[in-house]
PDB file of C-alpha atoms in Angstrom:
ATOM      1  CA  MET A   1     -96.071 113.499 -26.066  1.00 47.00           C
ATOM      2  CA  PRO A   2     -97.313 115.806 -23.260  1.00 50.00           C
ATOM      3  CA  ASP A   3     -94.874 115.895 -20.348  1.00 49.00           C
ATOM      4  CA  ASN A   4     -97.313 115.529 -17.456  1.00 52.00           C
ATOM      5  CA  PRO A   5     -99.343 112.397 -16.636  1.00 48.00           C
ATOM      6  CA  VAL A   6    -103.033 112.650 -17.390  1.00 56.00           C
ATOM      7  CA  VAL A   7    -105.445 112.309 -14.470  1.00 48.00           C
ATOM      8  CA  TRP A   8    -109.097 111.722 -15.274  1.00 49.00           C
ATOM      9  CA  LYS A   9    -111.882 112.067 -12.744  1.00 48.00           C
ATOM     10  CA  ASP A  10    -113.899 108.955 -11.926  1.00 43.00           C
ATOM     11  CA  GLU A  11    -116.895 110.169 -13.919  1.00 42.00           C
ATOM     12  CA  GLU A  12    -114.665 110.565 -16.984  1.00 49.00           C
ATOM     13  CA  LEU A  13    -113.410 106.979 -17.001  1.00 45.00           C
ATOM     14  CA  SER A  14    -116.413 105.362 -18.705  1.00 51.00           C
ATOM     15  CA  PRO A  15    -115.889 104.300 -21.360  1.00 82.00           C
ATOM     16  CA  ILE A  16    -112.127 104.642 -21.015  1.00 85.00           C
ATOM     17  CA  ARG A  17    -111.470 103.532 -24.599  1.00 85.00           C
ATOM     18  CA  ASP A  18    -113.368 106.556 -25.914  1.00 88.00           C
ATOM     19  CA  LYS A  19    -111.464 108.924 -23.639  1.00 89.00           C
ATOM     20  CA  VAL A  20    -108.163 107.464 -24.798  1.00 91.00           C
ATOM     21  CA  PHE A  21    -109.237 107.704 -28.442  1.00 91.00           C
ATOM     22  CA  GLN A  22    -110.215 111.370 -28.094  1.00 88.00           C
ATOM     23  CA  TYR A  23    -107.019 112.170 -26.194  1.00 91.00           C
ATOM     24  CA  ILE A  24    -104.747 110.738 -28.880  1.00 92.00           C
ATOM     25  CA  LYS A  25    -106.811 112.209 -31.701  1.00 89.00           C
ATOM     26  CA  GLN A  26    -106.681 115.685 -30.149  1.00 85.00           C
ATOM     27  CA  ALA A  27    -102.933 115.332 -29.642  1.00 88.00           C
ATOM     28  CA  ILE A  28    -102.628 114.739 -33.399  1.00 86.00           C
ATOM     29  CA  VAL A  29    -105.094 117.500 -34.339  1.00 80.00           C
ATOM     30  CA  GLN A  30    -103.334 120.014 -32.082  1.00 75.00           C
ATOM     31  CA  GLY A  31     -99.900 119.145 -33.429  1.00 76.00           C
ATOM     32  CA  VAL A  32     -98.521 117.474 -30.292  1.00 85.00           C
ATOM     33  CA  TYR A  33     -97.908 114.507 -32.585  1.00 87.00           C
ATOM     34  CA  LYS A  34     -96.814 115.552 -36.066  1.00 83.00           C
ATOM     35  CA  SER A  35     -96.637 113.665 -39.350  1.00 82.00           C
ATOM     36  CA  GLY A  36     -94.067 110.872 -39.089  1.00 87.00           C
ATOM     37  CA  ASP A  37     -93.940 110.839 -35.280  1.00 92.00           C
ATOM     38  CA  ARG A  38     -94.026 107.419 -33.626  1.00 94.00           C
ATOM     39  CA  ILE A  39     -96.789 106.635 -31.146  1.00 94.00           C
ATOM     40  CA  ILE A  40     -95.562 104.047 -28.650  1.00 92.00           C
ATOM     41  CA  GLU A  41     -98.228 102.058 -26.806  1.00 92.00           C
ATOM     42  CA  ARG A  42     -96.191 101.519 -23.658  1.00 92.00           C
ATOM     43  CA  GLU A  43     -95.329 105.202 -23.266  1.00 92.00           C
ATOM     44  CA  LEU A  44     -98.933 106.262 -23.808  1.00 91.00           C
ATOM     45  CA  ALA A  45    -100.192 103.662 -21.345  1.00 91.00           C
ATOM     46  CA  ASP A  46     -97.832 105.060 -18.706  1.00 91.00           C
ATOM     47  CA  GLN A  47     -98.793 108.639 -19.603  1.00 90.00           C
ATOM     48  CA  LEU A  48    -102.520 107.977 -19.333  1.00 90.00           C
ATOM     49  CA  ASN A  49    -102.244 105.471 -16.489  1.00 90.00           C
ATOM     50  CA  VAL A  50    -104.223 102.831 -18.377  1.00 91.00           C
ATOM     51  CA  SER A  51    -103.525  99.371 -19.753  1.00 91.00           C
ATOM     52  CA  ARG A  52    -102.273  98.957 -23.293  1.00 91.00           C
ATOM     53  CA  THR A  53    -105.588  97.483 -24.455  1.00 91.00           C
ATOM     54  CA  PRO A  54    -107.507 100.792 -24.811  1.00 91.00           C
ATOM     55  CA  ILE A  55    -104.393 102.335 -26.372  1.00 93.00           C
ATOM     56  CA  ARG A  56    -104.323  99.556 -28.956  1.00 93.00           C
ATOM     57  CA  GLU A  57    -108.060  99.930 -29.634  1.00 93.00           C
ATOM     58  CA  ALA A  58    -107.720 103.697 -30.029  1.00 93.00           C
ATOM     59  CA  LEU A  59    -104.823 103.368 -32.465  1.00 94.00           C
ATOM     60  CA  PHE A  60    -106.803 100.837 -34.485  1.00 94.00           C
ATOM     61  CA  ARG A  61    -109.710 103.314 -34.755  1.00 92.00           C
ATOM     62  CA  LEU A  62    -107.346 106.134 -35.674  1.00 92.00           C
ATOM     63  CA  GLU A  63    -105.734 103.980 -38.360  1.00 92.00           C
ATOM     64  CA  SER A  64    -109.146 103.178 -39.834  1.00 90.00           C
ATOM     65  CA  GLN A  65    -109.764 106.944 -40.065  1.00 85.00           C
ATOM     66  CA  GLY A  66    -106.393 107.596 -41.676  1.00 86.00           C
ATOM     67  CA  PHE A  67    -104.737 109.535 -38.841  1.00 89.00           C
ATOM     68  CA  VAL A  68    -102.053 106.918 -38.168  1.00 92.00           C
ATOM     69  CA  LYS A  69    -100.554 103.952 -39.976  1.00 93.00           C
ATOM     70  CA  THR A  70     -98.494 100.923 -39.019  1.00 93.00           C
ATOM     71  CA  LEU A  71     -95.111 100.605 -40.699  1.00 92.00           C
ATOM     72  CA  PRO A  72     -92.798  97.562 -40.716  1.00 91.00           C
ATOM     73  CA  ARG A  73     -89.964  97.813 -38.165  1.00 86.00           C
ATOM     74  CA  LYS A  74     -91.224 101.221 -37.027  1.00 88.00           C
ATOM     75  CA  GLY A  75     -94.640 100.633 -35.532  1.00 92.00           C
ATOM     76  CA  VAL A  76     -97.471 103.164 -35.417  1.00 95.00           C
ATOM     77  CA  VAL A  77     -96.704 106.608 -36.836  1.00 94.00           C
ATOM     78  CA  VAL A  78     -98.802 109.686 -37.556  1.00 91.00           C
ATOM     79  CA  SER A  79     -99.852 109.613 -41.204  1.00 86.00           C
ATOM     80  CA  ARG A  80     -98.574 111.952 -43.855  1.00 80.00           C
ATOM     81  CA  LEU A  81    -101.129 112.719 -46.532  1.00 75.00           C
ATOM     82  CA  SER A  82    -100.124 112.040 -50.118  1.00 79.00           C
ATOM     83  CA  PRO A  83    -100.484 114.861 -52.673  1.00 79.00           C
ATOM     84  CA  GLU A  84    -103.454 113.021 -54.176  1.00 85.00           C
ATOM     85  CA  GLU A  85    -105.161 112.796 -50.776  1.00 82.00           C
ATOM     86  CA  ILE A  86    -104.501 116.470 -50.097  1.00 81.00           C
ATOM     87  CA  ILE A  87    -106.081 117.498 -53.387  1.00 86.00           C
ATOM     88  CA  GLU A  88    -109.060 115.223 -52.746  1.00 89.00           C
ATOM     89  CA  ILE A  89    -109.679 116.590 -49.241  1.00 86.00           C
ATOM     90  CA  PHE A  90    -109.388 120.227 -50.259  1.00 89.00           C
ATOM     91  CA  THR A  91    -111.614 119.683 -53.299  1.00 92.00           C
ATOM     92  CA  ILE A  92    -114.361 118.168 -51.154  1.00 93.00           C
ATOM     93  CA  LEU A  93    -113.829 120.789 -48.455  1.00 91.00           C
ATOM     94  CA  SER A  94    -114.253 123.599 -50.986  1.00 93.00           C
ATOM     95  CA  SER A  95    -117.652 122.323 -52.092  1.00 95.00           C
ATOM     96  CA  LEU A  96    -118.929 121.589 -48.594  1.00 95.00           C
ATOM     97  CA  GLU A  97    -117.715 124.822 -46.981  1.00 95.00           C
ATOM     98  CA  SER A  98    -119.114 126.876 -49.865  1.00 95.00           C
ATOM     99  CA  LEU A  99    -122.496 125.203 -49.381  1.00 96.00           C
ATOM    100  CA  ALA A 100    -122.368 125.811 -45.610  1.00 96.00           C
ATOM    101  CA  VAL A 101    -121.589 129.497 -46.128  1.00 96.00           C
ATOM    102  CA  LYS A 102    -124.422 129.853 -48.637  1.00 95.00           C
ATOM    103  CA  LEU A 103    -126.917 128.238 -46.259  1.00 96.00           C
ATOM    104  CA  ALA A 104    -125.633 130.238 -43.278  1.00 96.00           C
ATOM    105  CA  VAL A 105    -126.291 133.542 -45.041  1.00 96.00           C
ATOM    106  CA  LYS A 106    -129.941 132.573 -45.471  1.00 94.00           C
ATOM    107  CA  LYS A 107    -130.460 131.135 -41.971  1.00 95.00           C
ATOM    108  CA  LEU A 108    -128.226 133.268 -39.751  1.00 95.00           C
ATOM    109  CA  GLU A 109    -129.872 134.016 -36.387  1.00 95.00           C
ATOM    110  CA  GLN A 110    -129.245 137.074 -34.235  1.00 96.00           C
ATOM    111  CA  GLN A 111    -127.174 135.225 -31.653  1.00 95.00           C
ATOM    112  CA  GLN A 112    -124.937 133.793 -34.365  1.00 96.00           C
ATOM    113  CA  ARG A 113    -124.704 137.238 -35.951  1.00 96.00           C
ATOM    114  CA  ASP A 114    -123.550 138.663 -32.619  1.00 97.00           C
ATOM    115  CA  GLU A 115    -121.006 135.870 -32.227  1.00 96.00           C
ATOM    116  CA  LEU A 116    -119.598 136.450 -35.706  1.00 96.00           C
ATOM    117  CA  ASN A 117    -119.382 140.205 -35.111  1.00 96.00           C
ATOM    118  CA  GLN A 118    -117.319 139.480 -32.006  1.00 96.00           C
ATOM    119  CA  ILE A 119    -115.118 137.124 -34.014  1.00 95.00           C
ATOM    120  CA  VAL A 120    -114.401 139.945 -36.477  1.00 95.00           C
ATOM    121  CA  VAL A 121    -113.352 142.179 -33.574  1.00 95.00           C
ATOM    122  CA  GLU A 122    -111.041 139.445 -32.243  1.00 93.00           C
ATOM    123  CA  ILE A 123    -109.538 138.843 -35.674  1.00 93.00           C
ATOM    124  CA  ASP A 124    -108.921 142.575 -36.156  1.00 93.00           C
ATOM    125  CA  THR A 125    -107.168 142.664 -32.784  1.00 93.00           C
ATOM    126  CA  ALA A 126    -105.039 139.667 -33.732  1.00 90.00           C
ATOM    127  CA  LEU A 127    -104.089 141.151 -37.093  1.00 89.00           C
ATOM    128  CA  ALA A 128    -103.130 144.452 -35.469  1.00 90.00           C
ATOM    129  CA  LYS A 129    -100.396 142.758 -33.444  1.00 86.00           C
ATOM    130  CA  PRO A 130     -96.838 143.052 -34.813  1.00 83.00           C
ATOM    131  CA  THR A 131     -96.433 139.292 -34.486  1.00 79.00           C
ATOM    132  CA  PHE A 132     -99.191 136.813 -35.247  1.00 72.00           C
ATOM    133  CA  GLU A 133     -99.627 134.489 -32.265  1.00 74.00           C
ATOM    134  CA  GLN A 134    -100.477 130.816 -32.634  1.00 69.00           C
ATOM    135  CA  SER A 135    -103.251 131.123 -30.058  1.00 75.00           C
ATOM    136  CA  ASP A 136    -105.049 133.643 -32.269  1.00 76.00           C
ATOM    137  CA  TRP A 137    -105.720 130.923 -34.798  1.00 76.00           C
ATOM    138  CA  LYS A 138    -108.606 129.652 -32.676  1.00 82.00           C
ATOM    139  CA  TYR A 139    -110.808 132.405 -34.119  1.00 87.00           C
ATOM    140  CA  HIS A 140    -110.607 130.731 -37.520  1.00 84.00           C
ATOM    141  CA  PHE A 141    -112.112 127.528 -36.150  1.00 84.00           C
ATOM    142  CA  GLU A 142    -114.616 129.344 -33.947  1.00 91.00           C
ATOM    143  CA  ALA A 143    -115.929 131.230 -36.976  1.00 93.00           C
ATOM    144  CA  ASN A 144    -116.245 127.985 -38.908  1.00 91.00           C
ATOM    145  CA  GLU A 145    -118.178 126.346 -36.086  1.00 92.00           C
ATOM    146  CA  ILE A 146    -120.636 129.242 -35.918  1.00 95.00           C
ATOM    147  CA  ILE A 147    -121.146 129.261 -39.691  1.00 96.00           C
ATOM    148  CA  PHE A 148    -121.587 125.489 -39.859  1.00 93.00           C
ATOM    149  CA  ARG A 149    -124.123 125.643 -37.036  1.00 94.00           C
ATOM    150  CA  ALA A 150    -125.962 128.500 -38.740  1.00 95.00           C
ATOM    151  CA  ALA A 151    -126.344 126.382 -41.890  1.00 95.00           C
ATOM    152  CA  LYS A 152    -128.739 124.136 -39.926  1.00 95.00           C
ATOM    153  CA  SER A 153    -127.752 121.016 -41.841  1.00 96.00           C
ATOM    154  CA  PRO A 154    -126.647 118.283 -39.390  1.00 94.00           C
ATOM    155  CA  ARG A 155    -125.381 115.925 -42.077  1.00 94.00           C
ATOM    156  CA  LEU A 156    -123.385 118.682 -43.754  1.00 95.00           C
ATOM    157  CA  THR A 157    -121.922 119.681 -40.392  1.00 91.00           C
ATOM    158  CA  GLN A 158    -120.994 116.066 -39.667  1.00 89.00           C
ATOM    159  CA  MET A 159    -119.137 115.765 -42.968  1.00 90.00           C
ATOM    160  CA  LEU A 160    -117.354 119.066 -42.432  1.00 90.00           C
ATOM    161  CA  ASP A 161    -116.354 118.111 -38.903  1.00 83.00           C
ATOM    162  CA  GLY A 162    -114.724 114.947 -40.229  1.00 79.00           C
ATOM    163  CA  LEU A 163    -112.773 116.841 -42.868  1.00 81.00           C
ATOM    164  CA  SER A 164    -111.911 119.617 -40.422  1.00 76.00           C
ATOM    165  CA  ASP A 165    -110.184 117.064 -38.207  1.00 76.00           C
ATOM    166  CA  TYR A 166    -107.881 116.175 -41.093  1.00 75.00           C
ATOM    167  CA  ILE A 167    -107.240 119.817 -41.899  1.00 72.00           C
ATOM    168  CA  ARG A 168    -106.484 120.697 -38.274  1.00 70.00           C
ATOM    169  CA  ALA A 169    -104.183 117.706 -37.924  1.00 69.00           C
ATOM    170  CA  PHE A 170    -102.044 118.547 -40.940  1.00 64.00           C
ATOM    171  CA  VAL A 171    -102.692 122.268 -41.500  1.00 61.00           C
ATOM    172  CA  HIS A 172     -99.532 123.357 -39.663  1.00 62.00           C
ATOM    173  CA  VAL A 173     -97.554 122.265 -42.734  1.00 63.00           C
ATOM    174  CA  GLY A 174     -99.052 124.972 -44.941  1.00 63.00           C
ATOM    175  CA  TYR A 175     -98.758 127.603 -42.244  1.00 66.00           C
ATOM    176  CA  GLU A 176     -95.009 127.141 -42.089  1.00 68.00           C
ATOM    177  CA  LEU A 177     -94.842 129.328 -45.195  1.00 68.00           C
ATOM    178  CA  PRO A 178     -93.955 132.916 -44.202  1.00 73.00           C
ATOM    179  CA  GLY A 179     -97.053 135.094 -43.995  1.00 80.00           C
ATOM    180  CA  ARG A 180     -99.572 132.346 -44.722  1.00 82.00           C
ATOM    181  CA  GLN A 181    -101.150 132.351 -41.265  1.00 82.00           C
ATOM    182  CA  ARG A 182    -101.845 136.073 -41.405  1.00 85.00           C
ATOM    183  CA  LYS A 183    -103.102 135.893 -44.993  1.00 89.00           C
ATOM    184  CA  ALA A 184    -105.421 132.998 -44.168  1.00 88.00           C
ATOM    185  CA  MET A 185    -106.837 134.926 -41.218  1.00 89.00           C
ATOM    186  CA  GLU A 186    -107.467 137.946 -43.440  1.00 93.00           C
ATOM    187  CA  GLU A 187    -109.261 135.709 -45.938  1.00 95.00           C
ATOM    188  CA  HIS A 188    -111.422 134.264 -43.205  1.00 93.00           C
ATOM    189  CA  ARG A 189    -112.279 137.724 -41.912  1.00 95.00           C
ATOM    190  CA  GLU A 190    -113.607 138.690 -45.340  1.00 97.00           C
ATOM    191  CA  ILE A 191    -115.716 135.519 -45.507  1.00 97.00           C
ATOM    192  CA  VAL A 192    -117.287 136.291 -42.130  1.00 97.00           C
ATOM    193  CA  LYS A 193    -117.999 139.884 -43.145  1.00 97.00           C
ATOM    194  CA  ALA A 194    -119.667 138.713 -46.370  1.00 97.00           C
ATOM    195  CA  VAL A 195    -121.862 136.323 -44.373  1.00 97.00           C
ATOM    196  CA  LEU A 196    -122.830 139.137 -42.000  1.00 97.00           C
ATOM    197  CA  ASN A 197    -123.636 141.405 -44.951  1.00 96.00           C
ATOM    198  CA  GLY A 198    -125.897 138.766 -46.500  1.00 96.00           C
ATOM    199  CA  GLU A 199    -123.715 138.447 -49.596  1.00 96.00           C
ATOM    200  CA  ALA A 200    -124.202 134.741 -50.251  1.00 95.00           C
ATOM    201  CA  GLU A 201    -122.545 134.495 -53.665  1.00 96.00           C
ATOM    202  CA  PHE A 202    -119.607 136.676 -52.614  1.00 97.00           C
ATOM    203  CA  ALA A 203    -119.093 134.657 -49.422  1.00 96.00           C
ATOM    204  CA  GLU A 204    -119.243 131.449 -51.444  1.00 96.00           C
ATOM    205  CA  ASN A 205    -116.597 132.681 -53.893  1.00 97.00           C
ATOM    206  CA  LEU A 206    -114.354 133.928 -51.082  1.00 97.00           C
ATOM    207  CA  THR A 207    -114.595 130.516 -49.435  1.00 96.00           C
ATOM    208  CA  LYS A 208    -113.504 128.741 -52.609  1.00 96.00           C
ATOM    209  CA  ILE A 209    -110.554 131.121 -52.970  1.00 96.00           C
ATOM    210  CA  HIS A 210    -109.561 130.613 -49.332  1.00 93.00           C
ATOM    211  CA  VAL A 211    -109.604 126.818 -49.617  1.00 92.00           C
ATOM    212  CA  GLU A 212    -107.679 126.932 -52.902  1.00 93.00           C
ATOM    213  CA  ASN A 213    -105.021 129.187 -51.360  1.00 91.00           C
ATOM    214  CA  SER A 214    -104.754 126.848 -48.378  1.00 87.00           C
ATOM    215  CA  LYS A 215    -104.262 123.896 -50.700  1.00 87.00           C
ATOM    216  CA  LYS A 216    -101.542 125.714 -52.658  1.00 87.00           C
ATOM    217  CA  ALA A 217     -99.738 126.674 -49.440  1.00 85.00           C
ATOM    218  CA  TYR A 218     -99.876 123.098 -48.212  1.00 81.00           C
ATOM    219  CA  MET A 219     -98.502 121.719 -51.468  1.00 82.00           C
ATOM    220  CA  GLU A 220     -95.746 124.342 -51.630  1.00 82.00           C
ATOM    221  CA  ALA A 221     -94.709 123.611 -48.046  1.00 74.00           C
ATOM    222  CA  LEU A 222     -94.499 119.888 -48.797  1.00 72.00           C
ATOM    223  CA  GLU A 223     -92.291 120.549 -51.794  1.00 74.00           C
ATOM    224  CA  ARG A 224     -89.871 122.523 -49.604  1.00 71.00           C
ATOM    225  CA  GLU A 225     -89.402 119.660 -47.138  1.00 61.00           C
TER     226      GLU A 225
END
């Protein structure tokens, strides 16, 4: 749990249940809470300076989405995906991301092209460092957001956003493998370059390879635990 109490401005307090939900969800997505960690209502209520009711409502919503689960004698804990769930998510993600990349190549606007070119520069800078920094990983997600937006398919983007939340929440497991973070960033760089070059089929194939490699890294990391 974050060390410092959270203070929301008055205009941010309505509806408080949604703010609490987003706060806890982001804490899971960003790895503040990891798989197996307990989430204690009383502690969160004190941390957020709210009653336990919105905490309880938020945890119920998160459980319905699969981010947490309630265990006997332990309470609410952050979920750990089963191997079957991992394979399912990555399989769906491969198809949806490949489609988004294909559509983005055809519909890419100049502003998005400029943004992706800047992302490539940032990735190159990150890869040139002797040590890969955790903060550099944001470029991966920024590139995805630009590509998804360029696809101009709101329903596709909505589905990808939902899956991306799962991936971001549990992706740190796969990146514990030595060298995987850097390799994944290199893979993403090549996808972005293919999109910029208008190589739809190549970008699509690179995306499938990237997702498959991510799945393998995740599974291997789980086996080592």
